[in-house]
Structure formats: structure tokens, C-alpha cells
């Protein structure tokens, strides 16, 4: 019984060390979303799906929009390797004309910064 406990503990420690030595990585299905043309009274939202393609936990530290009219939301929970999640971006129309906004996603991934883009045209 004692040998089994010691062996299980040693194997658990080895597994943790191997897992901790890995690296998280992030892969988005798309990095640009085009809303097309839409009326200024319409609020628009899009979703960017991403996957942890690394072999360690992925944590999104923050998603920063280029202006206050663009609001990103995401889960603060770490993602296991192979798991997917989304960042939802809501754009509040503030003026008529073309839009081209960015969201900078910062994480613990191998590539720590990824820029997402939204674009479209707001009409009266």
C-alpha cells in the first residue's frame, strides 16, 4: 500500500513537471469579421472562436479594443490543450461611415499578442 502511494505520488509529480514544461498556443478560426453594410440604429455583434493548440493551459489576460465603441467579452477561465472558447465583440454604432476597429488579445501563448479586426459600413 505504501509503495503504491509513493509510486502514484512520484508519477503525479513527473506528469506535472512534463505538463508545466509545455507551452500554450492560440489559434483563431478567423481574425477579421466584416459586418458589411448596416443601419446606424442596429447594434452588431460577432464571435471569434479560438483553440488552445499548445500543450499547456492557455489564459487570456486581456482583450483591448481600439475604441470605446467596441466591447470584447471572453471567459477568464484557463483553457486546457485542445479546448476551444470564444471572444464576443459588440460594436455600438457611434457615427455613419466605414468602421475599421481592432481588438488586441493578450495571453500566455507562444505568440502573446493577436490582433482581431472588425470592419463594415454604417449607413443612415
mmCIF file of C-alpha atoms in Angstrom:
data_model
loop_
_atom_site.group_PDB
_atom_site.id
_atom_site.type_symbol
_atom_site.label_atom_id
_atom_site.label_comp_id
_atom_site.label_asym_id
_atom_site.label_seq_id
_atom_site.Cartn_x
_atom_site.Cartn_y
_atom_site.Cartn_z
ATOM 1 C CA UNK A 1 0.000 0.000 0.000
ATOM 2 C CA UNK A 2 2.788 2.425 0.959
ATOM 3 C CA UNK A 3 4.790 1.606 -2.198
ATOM 4 C CA UNK A 4 1.710 2.224 -4.351
ATOM 5 C CA UNK A 5 1.141 5.640 -2.723
ATOM 6 C CA UNK A 6 4.768 6.634 -3.209
ATOM 7 C CA UNK A 7 4.754 5.449 -6.825
ATOM 8 C CA UNK A 8 1.497 7.320 -7.545
ATOM 9 C CA UNK A 9 2.922 10.487 -5.989
ATOM 10 C CA UNK A 10 6.150 10.249 -7.997
ATOM 11 C CA UNK A 11 4.246 9.658 -11.252
ATOM 12 C CA UNK A 12 1.949 12.595 -10.494
ATOM 13 C CA UNK A 13 4.927 14.878 -9.907
ATOM 14 C CA UNK A 14 6.562 13.737 -13.151
ATOM 15 C CA UNK A 15 3.315 14.347 -15.054
ATOM 16 C CA UNK A 16 3.023 17.851 -13.561
ATOM 17 C CA UNK A 17 6.626 18.708 -14.463
ATOM 18 C CA UNK A 18 6.153 17.492 -18.046
ATOM 19 C CA UNK A 19 2.838 19.360 -18.343
ATOM 20 C CA UNK A 20 4.267 22.552 -16.818
ATOM 21 C CA UNK A 21 7.208 22.473 -19.231
ATOM 22 C CA UNK A 22 4.824 22.723 -22.192
ATOM 23 C CA UNK A 23 3.700 25.876 -23.919
ATOM 24 C CA UNK A 24 0.249 27.265 -24.633
ATOM 25 C CA UNK A 25 -0.610 28.380 -28.143
ATOM 26 C CA UNK A 26 -3.667 30.094 -29.577
ATOM 27 C CA UNK A 27 -5.256 29.580 -32.996
ATOM 28 C CA UNK A 28 -8.219 31.677 -34.164
ATOM 29 C CA UNK A 29 -10.596 30.367 -36.845
ATOM 30 C CA UNK A 30 -10.605 33.897 -38.267
ATOM 31 C CA UNK A 31 -9.025 37.173 -37.211
ATOM 32 C CA UNK A 32 -11.226 39.542 -39.243
ATOM 33 C CA UNK A 33 -15.001 39.929 -39.298
ATOM 34 C CA UNK A 34 -16.802 42.037 -41.899
ATOM 35 C CA UNK A 35 -20.250 43.227 -40.785
ATOM 36 C CA UNK A 36 -20.972 44.509 -44.272
ATOM 37 C CA UNK A 37 -23.348 47.472 -44.526
ATOM 38 C CA UNK A 38 -25.802 48.043 -41.682
ATOM 39 C CA UNK A 39 -28.023 50.893 -40.413
ATOM 40 C CA UNK A 40 -26.800 53.148 -37.612
ATOM 41 C CA UNK A 41 -29.697 52.073 -35.385
ATOM 42 C CA UNK A 42 -28.560 48.424 -35.436
ATOM 43 C CA UNK A 43 -26.204 47.057 -32.780
ATOM 44 C CA UNK A 44 -23.919 44.370 -34.210
ATOM 45 C CA UNK A 45 -22.037 41.513 -32.567
ATOM 46 C CA UNK A 46 -19.593 38.915 -33.826
ATOM 47 C CA UNK A 47 -17.756 35.970 -32.327
ATOM 48 C CA UNK A 48 -14.135 34.935 -32.770
ATOM 49 C CA UNK A 49 -13.572 31.262 -31.950
ATOM 50 C CA UNK A 50 -10.135 30.143 -30.807
ATOM 51 C CA UNK A 51 -8.483 26.905 -29.694
ATOM 52 C CA UNK A 52 -5.580 26.167 -27.392
ATOM 53 C CA UNK A 53 -3.318 24.292 -29.814
ATOM 54 C CA UNK A 54 -0.441 24.101 -27.337
ATOM 55 C CA UNK A 55 0.301 21.584 -24.625
ATOM 56 C CA UNK A 56 -0.208 23.781 -21.564
ATOM 57 C CA UNK A 57 -3.024 25.869 -20.069
ATOM 58 C CA UNK A 58 -3.984 28.956 -22.107
ATOM 59 C CA UNK A 59 -5.008 32.105 -20.260
ATOM 60 C CA UNK A 60 -6.380 35.209 -21.980
ATOM 61 C CA UNK A 61 -5.089 38.088 -19.853
ATOM 62 C CA UNK A 62 -6.991 40.831 -21.652
ATOM 63 C CA UNK A 63 -8.654 41.915 -24.870
ATOM 64 C CA UNK A 64 -8.259 45.615 -25.547
ATOM 65 C CA UNK A 65 -10.423 47.403 -28.122
ATOM 66 C CA UNK A 66 -9.092 50.324 -30.147
ATOM 67 C CA UNK A 67 -12.027 52.499 -29.029
ATOM 68 C CA UNK A 68 -14.875 52.603 -26.521
ATOM 69 C CA UNK A 69 -17.473 51.756 -29.175
ATOM 70 C CA UNK A 70 -16.057 48.214 -29.416
ATOM 71 C CA UNK A 71 -16.600 45.919 -26.424
ATOM 72 C CA UNK A 72 -14.915 42.473 -26.236
ATOM 73 C CA UNK A 73 -16.056 39.779 -23.773
ATOM 74 C CA UNK A 74 -14.352 36.463 -23.030
ATOM 75 C CA UNK A 75 -14.117 33.775 -20.378
ATOM 76 C CA UNK A 76 -11.453 34.312 -17.744
ATOM 77 C CA UNK A 77 -11.137 30.539 -17.196
ATOM 78 C CA UNK A 78 -7.903 28.839 -18.372
ATOM 79 C CA UNK A 79 -8.273 26.532 -21.387
ATOM 80 C CA UNK A 80 -6.832 23.049 -21.385
ATOM 81 C CA UNK A 81 -4.909 21.930 -24.503
ATOM 82 C CA UNK A 82 -7.365 21.183 -27.309
ATOM 83 C CA UNK A 83 -10.217 23.180 -25.766
ATOM 84 C CA UNK A 84 -11.952 25.995 -27.611
ATOM 85 C CA UNK A 85 -13.640 29.203 -26.481
ATOM 86 C CA UNK A 86 -14.827 32.487 -27.972
ATOM 87 C CA UNK A 87 -14.335 36.216 -27.738
ATOM 88 C CA UNK A 88 -17.559 38.084 -28.450
ATOM 89 C CA UNK A 89 -17.228 41.605 -29.815
ATOM 90 C CA UNK A 90 -20.088 44.099 -29.720
ATOM 91 C CA UNK A 91 -19.886 47.250 -31.833
ATOM 92 C CA UNK A 92 -22.010 50.223 -30.786
ATOM 93 C CA UNK A 93 -22.570 52.471 -33.784
ATOM 94 C CA UNK A 94 -21.372 55.960 -32.987
ATOM 95 C CA UNK A 95 -21.346 57.542 -36.439
ATOM 96 C CA UNK A 96 -22.203 56.925 -40.071
ATOM 97 C CA UNK A 97 -19.378 55.758 -42.319
ATOM 98 C CA UNK A 98 -16.814 52.967 -42.611
ATOM 99 C CA UNK A 99 -15.593 51.192 -39.486
ATOM 100 C CA UNK A 100 -12.254 49.509 -39.039
ATOM 101 C CA UNK A 101 -11.568 48.630 -35.403
ATOM 102 C CA UNK A 102 -9.056 46.334 -33.738
ATOM 103 C CA UNK A 103 -9.048 44.192 -30.607
ATOM 104 C CA UNK A 104 -5.651 43.203 -29.217
ATOM 105 C CA UNK A 105 -5.778 39.862 -27.393
ATOM 106 C CA UNK A 106 -3.013 39.253 -24.857
ATOM 107 C CA UNK A 107 -2.371 35.772 -23.464
ATOM 108 C CA UNK A 108 0.319 33.441 -22.205
ATOM 109 C CA UNK A 109 0.538 31.796 -25.656
ATOM 110 C CA UNK A 110 3.724 31.295 -27.668
ATOM 111 C CA UNK A 111 2.534 34.314 -29.690
ATOM 112 C CA UNK A 112 1.400 36.510 -26.779
ATOM 113 C CA UNK A 113 -0.457 39.150 -28.849
ATOM 114 C CA UNK A 114 -3.015 38.592 -31.576
ATOM 115 C CA UNK A 115 -4.899 41.393 -33.304
ATOM 116 C CA UNK A 116 -8.533 40.832 -34.290
ATOM 117 C CA UNK A 117 -10.246 43.196 -36.714
ATOM 118 C CA UNK A 118 -13.852 44.198 -37.318
ATOM 119 C CA UNK A 119 -14.936 46.223 -40.296
ATOM 120 C CA UNK A 120 -18.072 47.327 -42.072
ATOM 121 C CA UNK A 121 -20.030 50.375 -43.116
ATOM 122 C CA UNK A 122 -22.676 52.195 -41.079
ATOM 123 C CA UNK A 123 -25.382 53.933 -43.140
ATOM 124 C CA UNK A 124 -28.230 56.287 -42.177
#
